[in-house]
Tab-separated table of C-alpha atoms (C1' of nucleotides) in Angstrom:
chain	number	residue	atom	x	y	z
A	22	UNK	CA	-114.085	-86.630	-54.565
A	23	UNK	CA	-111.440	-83.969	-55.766
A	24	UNK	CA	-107.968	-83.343	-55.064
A	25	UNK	CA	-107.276	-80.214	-53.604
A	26	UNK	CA	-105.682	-77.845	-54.956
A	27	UNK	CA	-101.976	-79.170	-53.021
A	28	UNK	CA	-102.236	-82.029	-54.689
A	29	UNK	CA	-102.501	-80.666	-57.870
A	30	UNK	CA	-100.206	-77.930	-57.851
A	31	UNK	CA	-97.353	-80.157	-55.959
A	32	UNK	CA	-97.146	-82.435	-58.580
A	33	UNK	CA	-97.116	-79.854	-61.354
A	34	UNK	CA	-94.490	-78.439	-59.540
A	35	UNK	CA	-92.745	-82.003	-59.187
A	36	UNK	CA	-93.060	-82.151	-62.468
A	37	UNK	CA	-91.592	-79.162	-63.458
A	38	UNK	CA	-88.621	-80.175	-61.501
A	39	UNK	CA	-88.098	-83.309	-62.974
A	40	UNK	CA	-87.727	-81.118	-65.785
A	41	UNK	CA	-84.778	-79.588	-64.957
A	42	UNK	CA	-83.145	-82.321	-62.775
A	43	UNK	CA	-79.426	-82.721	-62.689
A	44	UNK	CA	-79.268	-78.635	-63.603
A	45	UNK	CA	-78.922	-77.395	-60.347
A	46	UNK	CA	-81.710	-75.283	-58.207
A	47	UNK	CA	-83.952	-74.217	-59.659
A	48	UNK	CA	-85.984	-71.216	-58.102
A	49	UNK	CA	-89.588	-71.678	-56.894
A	50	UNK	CA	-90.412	-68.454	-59.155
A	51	UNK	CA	-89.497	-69.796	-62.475
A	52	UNK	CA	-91.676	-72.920	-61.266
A	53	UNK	CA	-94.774	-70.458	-60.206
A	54	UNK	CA	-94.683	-68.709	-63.769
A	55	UNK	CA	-94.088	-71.616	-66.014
A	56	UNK	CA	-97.163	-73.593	-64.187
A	57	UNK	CA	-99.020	-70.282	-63.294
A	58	UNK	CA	-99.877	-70.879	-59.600
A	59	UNK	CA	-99.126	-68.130	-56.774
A	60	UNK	CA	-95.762	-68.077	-55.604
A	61	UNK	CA	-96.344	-67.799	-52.467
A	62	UNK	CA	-98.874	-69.995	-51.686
A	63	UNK	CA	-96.648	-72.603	-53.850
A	64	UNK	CA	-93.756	-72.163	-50.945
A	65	UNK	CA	-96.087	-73.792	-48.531
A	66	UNK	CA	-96.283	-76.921	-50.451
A	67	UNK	CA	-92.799	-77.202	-51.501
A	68	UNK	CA	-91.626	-76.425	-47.767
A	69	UNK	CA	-93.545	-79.534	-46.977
A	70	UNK	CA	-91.999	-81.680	-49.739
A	71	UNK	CA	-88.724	-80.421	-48.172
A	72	UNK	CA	-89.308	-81.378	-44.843
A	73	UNK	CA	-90.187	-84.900	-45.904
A	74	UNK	CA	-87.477	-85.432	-47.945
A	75	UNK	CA	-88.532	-85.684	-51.648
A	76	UNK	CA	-86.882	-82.214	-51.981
A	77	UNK	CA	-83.355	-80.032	-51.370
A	78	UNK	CA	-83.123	-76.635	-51.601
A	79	UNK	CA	-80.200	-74.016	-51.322
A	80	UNK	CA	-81.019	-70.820	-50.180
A	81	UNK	CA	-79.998	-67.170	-51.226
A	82	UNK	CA	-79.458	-66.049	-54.704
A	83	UNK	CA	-79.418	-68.185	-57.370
A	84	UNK	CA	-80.316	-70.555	-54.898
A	85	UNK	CA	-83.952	-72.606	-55.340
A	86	UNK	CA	-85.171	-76.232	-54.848
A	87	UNK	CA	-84.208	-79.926	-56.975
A	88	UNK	CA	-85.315	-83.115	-56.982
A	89	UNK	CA	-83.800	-85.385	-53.846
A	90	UNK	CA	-83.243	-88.252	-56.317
A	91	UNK	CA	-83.883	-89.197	-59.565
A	92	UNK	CA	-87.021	-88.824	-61.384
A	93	UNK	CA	-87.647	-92.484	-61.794
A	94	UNK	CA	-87.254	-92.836	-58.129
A	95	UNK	CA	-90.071	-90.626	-57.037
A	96	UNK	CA	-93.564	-91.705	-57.527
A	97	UNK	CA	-96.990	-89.530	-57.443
A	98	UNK	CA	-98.114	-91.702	-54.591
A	99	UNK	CA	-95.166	-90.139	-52.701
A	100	UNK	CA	-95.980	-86.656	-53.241
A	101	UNK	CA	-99.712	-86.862	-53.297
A	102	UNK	CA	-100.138	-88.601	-50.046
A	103	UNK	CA	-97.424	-85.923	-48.504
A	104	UNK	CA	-99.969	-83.236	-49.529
A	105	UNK	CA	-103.009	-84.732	-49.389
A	106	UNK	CA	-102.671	-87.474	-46.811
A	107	UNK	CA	-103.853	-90.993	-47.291
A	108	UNK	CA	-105.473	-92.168	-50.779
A	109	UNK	CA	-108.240	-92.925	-48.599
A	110	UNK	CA	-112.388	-92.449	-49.870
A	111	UNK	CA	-113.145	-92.944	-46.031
A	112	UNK	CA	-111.579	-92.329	-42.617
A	113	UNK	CA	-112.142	-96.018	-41.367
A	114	UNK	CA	-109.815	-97.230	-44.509
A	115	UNK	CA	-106.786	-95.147	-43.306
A	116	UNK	CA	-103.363	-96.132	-42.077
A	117	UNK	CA	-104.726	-94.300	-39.301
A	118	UNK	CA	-106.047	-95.698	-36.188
A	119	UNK	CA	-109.411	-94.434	-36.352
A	120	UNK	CA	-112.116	-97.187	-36.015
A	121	UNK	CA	-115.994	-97.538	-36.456
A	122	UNK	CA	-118.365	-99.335	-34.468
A	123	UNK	CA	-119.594	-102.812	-35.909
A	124	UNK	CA	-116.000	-102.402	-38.063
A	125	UNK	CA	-116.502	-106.386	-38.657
A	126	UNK	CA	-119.881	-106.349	-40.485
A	127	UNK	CA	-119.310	-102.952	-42.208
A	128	UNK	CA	-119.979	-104.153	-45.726
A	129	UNK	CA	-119.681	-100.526	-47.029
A	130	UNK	CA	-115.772	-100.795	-45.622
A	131	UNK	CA	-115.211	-103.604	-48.147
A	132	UNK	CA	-115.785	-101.159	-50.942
A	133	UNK	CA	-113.481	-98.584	-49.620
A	134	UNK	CA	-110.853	-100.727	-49.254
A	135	UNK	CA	-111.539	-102.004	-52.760
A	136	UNK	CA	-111.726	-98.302	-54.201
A	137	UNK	CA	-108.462	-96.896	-51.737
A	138	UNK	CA	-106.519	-99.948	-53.432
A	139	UNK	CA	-107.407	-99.453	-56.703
A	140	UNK	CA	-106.477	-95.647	-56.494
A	141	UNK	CA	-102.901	-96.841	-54.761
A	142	UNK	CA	-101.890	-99.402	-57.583
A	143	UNK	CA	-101.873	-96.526	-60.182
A	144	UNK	CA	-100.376	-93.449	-57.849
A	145	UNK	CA	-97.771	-96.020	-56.690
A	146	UNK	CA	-97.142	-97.022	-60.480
A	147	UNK	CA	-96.540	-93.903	-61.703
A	148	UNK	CA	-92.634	-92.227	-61.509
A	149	UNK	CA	-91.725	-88.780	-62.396
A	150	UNK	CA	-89.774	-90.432	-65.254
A	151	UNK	CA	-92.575	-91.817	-66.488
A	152	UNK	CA	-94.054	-88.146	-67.211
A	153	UNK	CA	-91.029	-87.321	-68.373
A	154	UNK	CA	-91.197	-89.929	-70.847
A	155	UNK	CA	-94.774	-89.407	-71.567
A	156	UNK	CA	-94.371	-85.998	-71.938
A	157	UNK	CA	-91.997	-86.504	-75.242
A	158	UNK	CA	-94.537	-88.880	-76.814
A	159	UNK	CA	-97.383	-86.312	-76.411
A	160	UNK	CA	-95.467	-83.950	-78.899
A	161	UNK	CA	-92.576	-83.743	-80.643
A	162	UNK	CA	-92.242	-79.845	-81.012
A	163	UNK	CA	-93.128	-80.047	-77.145
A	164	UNK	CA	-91.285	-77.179	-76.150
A	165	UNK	CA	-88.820	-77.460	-72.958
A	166	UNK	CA	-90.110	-75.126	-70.208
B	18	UNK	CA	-109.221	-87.319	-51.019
B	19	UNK	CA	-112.235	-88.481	-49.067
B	20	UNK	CA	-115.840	-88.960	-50.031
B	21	UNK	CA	-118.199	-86.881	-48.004
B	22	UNK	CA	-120.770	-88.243	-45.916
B	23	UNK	CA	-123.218	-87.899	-48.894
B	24	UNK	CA	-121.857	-90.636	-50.467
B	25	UNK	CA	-120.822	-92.585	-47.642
B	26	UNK	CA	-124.541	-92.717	-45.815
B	27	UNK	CA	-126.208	-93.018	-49.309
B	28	UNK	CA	-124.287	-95.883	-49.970
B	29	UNK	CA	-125.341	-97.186	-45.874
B	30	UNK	CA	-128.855	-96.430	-46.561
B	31	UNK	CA	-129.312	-98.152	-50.283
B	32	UNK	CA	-127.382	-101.335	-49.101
B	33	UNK	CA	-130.046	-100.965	-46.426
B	34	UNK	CA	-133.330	-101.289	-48.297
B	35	UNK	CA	-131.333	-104.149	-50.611
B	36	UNK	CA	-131.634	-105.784	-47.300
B	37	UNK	CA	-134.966	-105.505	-47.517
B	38	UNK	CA	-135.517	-105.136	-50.937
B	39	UNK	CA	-139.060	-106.851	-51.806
B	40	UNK	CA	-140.507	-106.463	-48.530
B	41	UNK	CA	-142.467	-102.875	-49.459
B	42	UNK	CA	-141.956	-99.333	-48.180
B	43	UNK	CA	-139.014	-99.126	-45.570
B	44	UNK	CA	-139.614	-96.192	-43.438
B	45	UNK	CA	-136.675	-93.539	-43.696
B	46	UNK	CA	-136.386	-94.318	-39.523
B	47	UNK	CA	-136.038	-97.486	-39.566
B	48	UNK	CA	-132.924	-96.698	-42.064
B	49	UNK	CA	-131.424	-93.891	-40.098
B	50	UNK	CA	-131.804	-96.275	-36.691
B	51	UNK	CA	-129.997	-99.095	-38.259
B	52	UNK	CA	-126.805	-97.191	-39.907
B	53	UNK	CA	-127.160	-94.692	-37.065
B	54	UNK	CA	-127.076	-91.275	-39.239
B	55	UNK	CA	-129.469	-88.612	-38.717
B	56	UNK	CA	-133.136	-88.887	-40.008
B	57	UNK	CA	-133.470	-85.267	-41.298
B	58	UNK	CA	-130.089	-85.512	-42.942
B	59	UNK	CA	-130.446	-88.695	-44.691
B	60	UNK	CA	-133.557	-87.312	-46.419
B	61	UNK	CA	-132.438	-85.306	-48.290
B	62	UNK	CA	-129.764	-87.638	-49.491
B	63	UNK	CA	-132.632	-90.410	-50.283
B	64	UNK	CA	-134.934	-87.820	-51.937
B	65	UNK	CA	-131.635	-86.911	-54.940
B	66	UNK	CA	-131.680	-91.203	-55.050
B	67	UNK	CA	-135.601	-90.773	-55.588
B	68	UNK	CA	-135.552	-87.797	-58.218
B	69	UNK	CA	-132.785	-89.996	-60.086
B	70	UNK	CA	-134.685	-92.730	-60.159
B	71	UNK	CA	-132.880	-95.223	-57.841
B	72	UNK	CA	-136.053	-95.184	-55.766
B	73	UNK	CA	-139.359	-94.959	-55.123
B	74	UNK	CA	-141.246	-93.688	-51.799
B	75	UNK	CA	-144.712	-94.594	-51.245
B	76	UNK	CA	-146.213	-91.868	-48.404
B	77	UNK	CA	-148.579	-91.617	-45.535
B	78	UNK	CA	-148.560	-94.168	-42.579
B	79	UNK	CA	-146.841	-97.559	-43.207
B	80	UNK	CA	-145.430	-95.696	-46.136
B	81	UNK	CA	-141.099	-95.766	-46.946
B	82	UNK	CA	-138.611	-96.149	-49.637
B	83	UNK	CA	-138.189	-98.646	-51.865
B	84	UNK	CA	-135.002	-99.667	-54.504
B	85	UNK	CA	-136.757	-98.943	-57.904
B	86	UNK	CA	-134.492	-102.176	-59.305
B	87	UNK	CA	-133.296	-104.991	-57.954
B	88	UNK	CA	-130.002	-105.355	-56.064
B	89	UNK	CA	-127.914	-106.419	-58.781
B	90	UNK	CA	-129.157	-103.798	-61.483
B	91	UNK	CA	-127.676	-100.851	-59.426
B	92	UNK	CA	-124.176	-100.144	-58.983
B	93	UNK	CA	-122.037	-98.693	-56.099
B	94	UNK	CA	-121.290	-96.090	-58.848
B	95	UNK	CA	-125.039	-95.571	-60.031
B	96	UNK	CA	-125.010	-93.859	-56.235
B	97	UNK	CA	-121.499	-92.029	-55.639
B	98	UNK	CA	-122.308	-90.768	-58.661
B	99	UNK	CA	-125.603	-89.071	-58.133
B	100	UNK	CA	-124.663	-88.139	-54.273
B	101	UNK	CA	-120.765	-87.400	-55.278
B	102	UNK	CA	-121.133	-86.103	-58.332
B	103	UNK	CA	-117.760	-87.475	-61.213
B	104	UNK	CA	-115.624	-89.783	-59.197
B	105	UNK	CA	-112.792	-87.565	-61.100
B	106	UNK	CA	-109.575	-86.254	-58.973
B	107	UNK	CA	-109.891	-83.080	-60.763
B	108	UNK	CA	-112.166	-80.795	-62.552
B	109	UNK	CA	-109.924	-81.179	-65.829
B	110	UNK	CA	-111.635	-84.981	-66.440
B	111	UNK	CA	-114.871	-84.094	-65.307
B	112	UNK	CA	-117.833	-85.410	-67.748
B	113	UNK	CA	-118.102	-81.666	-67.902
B	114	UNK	CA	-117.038	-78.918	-69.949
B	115	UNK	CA	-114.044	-77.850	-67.871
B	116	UNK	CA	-111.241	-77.058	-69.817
B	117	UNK	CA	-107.779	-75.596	-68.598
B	118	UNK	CA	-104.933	-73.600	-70.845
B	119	UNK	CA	-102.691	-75.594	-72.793
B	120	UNK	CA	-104.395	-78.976	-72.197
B	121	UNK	CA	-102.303	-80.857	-74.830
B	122	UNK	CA	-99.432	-80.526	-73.156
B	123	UNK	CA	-100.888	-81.426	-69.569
B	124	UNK	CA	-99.025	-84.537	-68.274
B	125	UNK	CA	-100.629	-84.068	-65.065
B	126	UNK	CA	-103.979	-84.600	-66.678
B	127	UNK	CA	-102.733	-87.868	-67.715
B	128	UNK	CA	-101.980	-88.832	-64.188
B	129	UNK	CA	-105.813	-87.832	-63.395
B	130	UNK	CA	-107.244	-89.965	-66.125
B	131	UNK	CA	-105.833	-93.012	-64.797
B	132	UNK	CA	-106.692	-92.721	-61.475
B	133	UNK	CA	-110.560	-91.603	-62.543
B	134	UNK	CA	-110.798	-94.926	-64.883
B	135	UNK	CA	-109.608	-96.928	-61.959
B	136	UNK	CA	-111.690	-95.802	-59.536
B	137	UNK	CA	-114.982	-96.174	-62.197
B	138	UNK	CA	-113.990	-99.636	-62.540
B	139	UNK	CA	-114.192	-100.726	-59.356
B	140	UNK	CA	-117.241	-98.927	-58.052
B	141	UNK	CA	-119.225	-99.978	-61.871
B	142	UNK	CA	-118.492	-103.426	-61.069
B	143	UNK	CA	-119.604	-103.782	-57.669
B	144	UNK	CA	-123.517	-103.950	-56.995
B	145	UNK	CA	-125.427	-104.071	-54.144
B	146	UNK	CA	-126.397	-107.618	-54.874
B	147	UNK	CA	-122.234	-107.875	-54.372
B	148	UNK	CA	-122.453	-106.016	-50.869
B	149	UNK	CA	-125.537	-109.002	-49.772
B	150	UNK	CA	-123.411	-111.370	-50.937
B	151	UNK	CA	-120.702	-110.730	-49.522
B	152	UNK	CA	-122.344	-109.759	-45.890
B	153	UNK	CA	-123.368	-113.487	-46.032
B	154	UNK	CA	-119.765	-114.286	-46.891
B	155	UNK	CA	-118.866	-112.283	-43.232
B	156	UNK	CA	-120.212	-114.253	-40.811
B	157	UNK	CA	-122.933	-116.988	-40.832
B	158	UNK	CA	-124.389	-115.433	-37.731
B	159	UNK	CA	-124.716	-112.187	-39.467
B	160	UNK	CA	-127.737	-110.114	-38.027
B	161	UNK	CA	-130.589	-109.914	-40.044
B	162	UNK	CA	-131.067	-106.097	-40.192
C	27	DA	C1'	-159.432	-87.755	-36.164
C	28	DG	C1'	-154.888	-88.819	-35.414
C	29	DA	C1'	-150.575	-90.710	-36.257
C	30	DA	C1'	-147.126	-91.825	-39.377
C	31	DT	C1'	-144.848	-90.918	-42.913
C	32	DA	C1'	-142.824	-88.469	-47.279
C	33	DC	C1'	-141.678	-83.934	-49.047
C	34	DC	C1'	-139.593	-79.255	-49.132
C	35	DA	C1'	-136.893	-74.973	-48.288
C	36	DA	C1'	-134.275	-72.269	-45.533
C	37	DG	C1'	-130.873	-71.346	-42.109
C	38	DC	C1'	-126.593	-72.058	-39.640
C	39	DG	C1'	-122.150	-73.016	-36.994
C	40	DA	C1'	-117.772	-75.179	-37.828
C	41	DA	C1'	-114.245	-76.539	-40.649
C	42	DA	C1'	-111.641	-76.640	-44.782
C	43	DT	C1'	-109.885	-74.260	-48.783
C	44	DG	C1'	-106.946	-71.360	-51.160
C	45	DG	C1'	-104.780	-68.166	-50.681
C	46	DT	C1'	-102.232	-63.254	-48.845
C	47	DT	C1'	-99.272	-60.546	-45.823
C	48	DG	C1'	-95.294	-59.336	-43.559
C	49	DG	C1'	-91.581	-60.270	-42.130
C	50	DG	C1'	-86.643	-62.681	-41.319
C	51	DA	C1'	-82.234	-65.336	-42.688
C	52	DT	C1'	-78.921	-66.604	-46.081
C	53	DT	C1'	-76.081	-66.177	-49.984
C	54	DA	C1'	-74.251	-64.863	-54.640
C	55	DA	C1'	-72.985	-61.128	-57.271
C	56	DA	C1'	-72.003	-56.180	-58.144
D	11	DT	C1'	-69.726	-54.214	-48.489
D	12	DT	C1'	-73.947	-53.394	-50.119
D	13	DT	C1'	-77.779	-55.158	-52.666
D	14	DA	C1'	-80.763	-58.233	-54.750
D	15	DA	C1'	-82.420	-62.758	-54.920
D	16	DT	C1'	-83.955	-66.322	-52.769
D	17	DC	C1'	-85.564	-69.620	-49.114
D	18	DC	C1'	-87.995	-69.785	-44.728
D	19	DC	C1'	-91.766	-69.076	-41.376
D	20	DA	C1'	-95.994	-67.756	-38.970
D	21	DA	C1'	-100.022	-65.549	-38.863
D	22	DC	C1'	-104.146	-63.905	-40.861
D	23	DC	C1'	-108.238	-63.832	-43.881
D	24	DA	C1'	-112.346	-64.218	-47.068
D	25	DT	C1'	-115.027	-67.576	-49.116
D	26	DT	C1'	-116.925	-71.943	-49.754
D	27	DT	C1'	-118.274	-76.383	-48.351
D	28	DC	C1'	-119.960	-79.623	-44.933
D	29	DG	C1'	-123.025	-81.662	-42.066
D	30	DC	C1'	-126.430	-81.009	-40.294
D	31	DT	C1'	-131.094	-78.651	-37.881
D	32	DT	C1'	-135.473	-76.341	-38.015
D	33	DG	C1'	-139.940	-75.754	-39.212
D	34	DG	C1'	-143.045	-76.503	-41.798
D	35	DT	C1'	-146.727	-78.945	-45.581
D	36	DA	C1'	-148.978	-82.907	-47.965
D	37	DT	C1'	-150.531	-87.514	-47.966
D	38	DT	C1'	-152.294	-91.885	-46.452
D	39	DC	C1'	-153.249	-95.661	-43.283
D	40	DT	C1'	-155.700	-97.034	-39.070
DNA sequence: AGAATACCAAGCGAAATGGTTGGGATTAAA
DNA sequence: TTTAATCCCAACCATTTCGCTTGGTATTCT
């Protein structure tokens, strides 16, 4: 049950962001190098985080993308379930409105929901900030990319 | 993020034979009729449970599948975990020996590690003795399947 | 003998994955 | 005013994974 690859690389690149909030844009190639993912494939994620808000960009030179808000106000819940869609092990424990048959007596349901809630308390938990901060604990020589 | 149907029909067909679990051999059918999955399919599912040890199969006529343990000595993550492989978001906290560049300085990896250790704790601490009880819980008019 | 079962290996179409390609539009800087 | 940097967009593509199906063989009960 692994992420894809969105997932992954849109929060890296979140990250990397949350970086260098408050400096102005910042463009999506410095953001491709310094995490080491393909540019262009990179710009289809990011376009996405655009259109749903967590990001603005400013185009032509020196132009790039930055946070929408704060750090502490964006969560990996937010940008994972952009990307990747609901938390969700199974289809019948979506926000969707997909339904099995004999949904009431579905005892394997029960542990979905159990799982798909478990998964949402930490995501939801978790701010930009908060790998910001960690990110200063792991080292103190970490360098700032 | 969503489990395959490996996981989700192994986990259908175990809580299955817990139903029945002292009654002898249950014939693969008689499974694949109740949870409504495909016969051929679900064999080889059952026969990775077998070779791991979560069951045994007794063959010829009247012959089937049996749990190896009792209900409450096998976990919902005893199964994902055979059929699913690591319940890990990512490759990088894999049981494995997976290792990415500069994985000191890896926030992201953090972010993985808590949502892998959530996820084992809830599917460790459910059994299938947990799934029969709670079916009972459901509904008193609950089927006997 | 015949039927019911487990066991096994290979094949296979459809979908998802993880990109690449080739452009266009906008803007700052030279 | 040109040029380079950048965002923006849509289409295409190779490979892998998924969710089975097919076609058998071996075993055991009746």
């Amino acid at each position: 049950m692994r992420l894809s690859t969105r997932g992954r690389y849109g929060l890296k690149a979140m990250y990397q962001l949350a970086i260098h909030y408050g400096e102005g844009p910042i463009p999506l190639k410095n953001i491709a190098d310094k995490q080491n993912l393909s540019e262009n494939y990179l710009e289809q994620l990011v376009s996405v985080l655009r259109k749903e808000g967590l990001l603005n960009s400013v185009r032509g030179a020196q132009g790039g993308y930055m946070l929408s808000k704060a750090p502490m106000d964006i969560t990996v819940g937010d940008i994972l379930r952009i990307l990747e869609g609901d938390m969700a092990p199974a289809d019948c424990v979506t926000d969707g409105d997909f339904e099995c048959e004999n949904e009431e007596n579905c005892v394997t349901k029960t542990v979905w929901i159990k799982i798909r809630d478990s998964i949402d308390e930490v995501i939801d938990s978790i701010t930009l900030q908060d790998m910001l901060d960690k990110r200063q604990e792991n080292d103190e020589n970490t360098p700032v990319d």
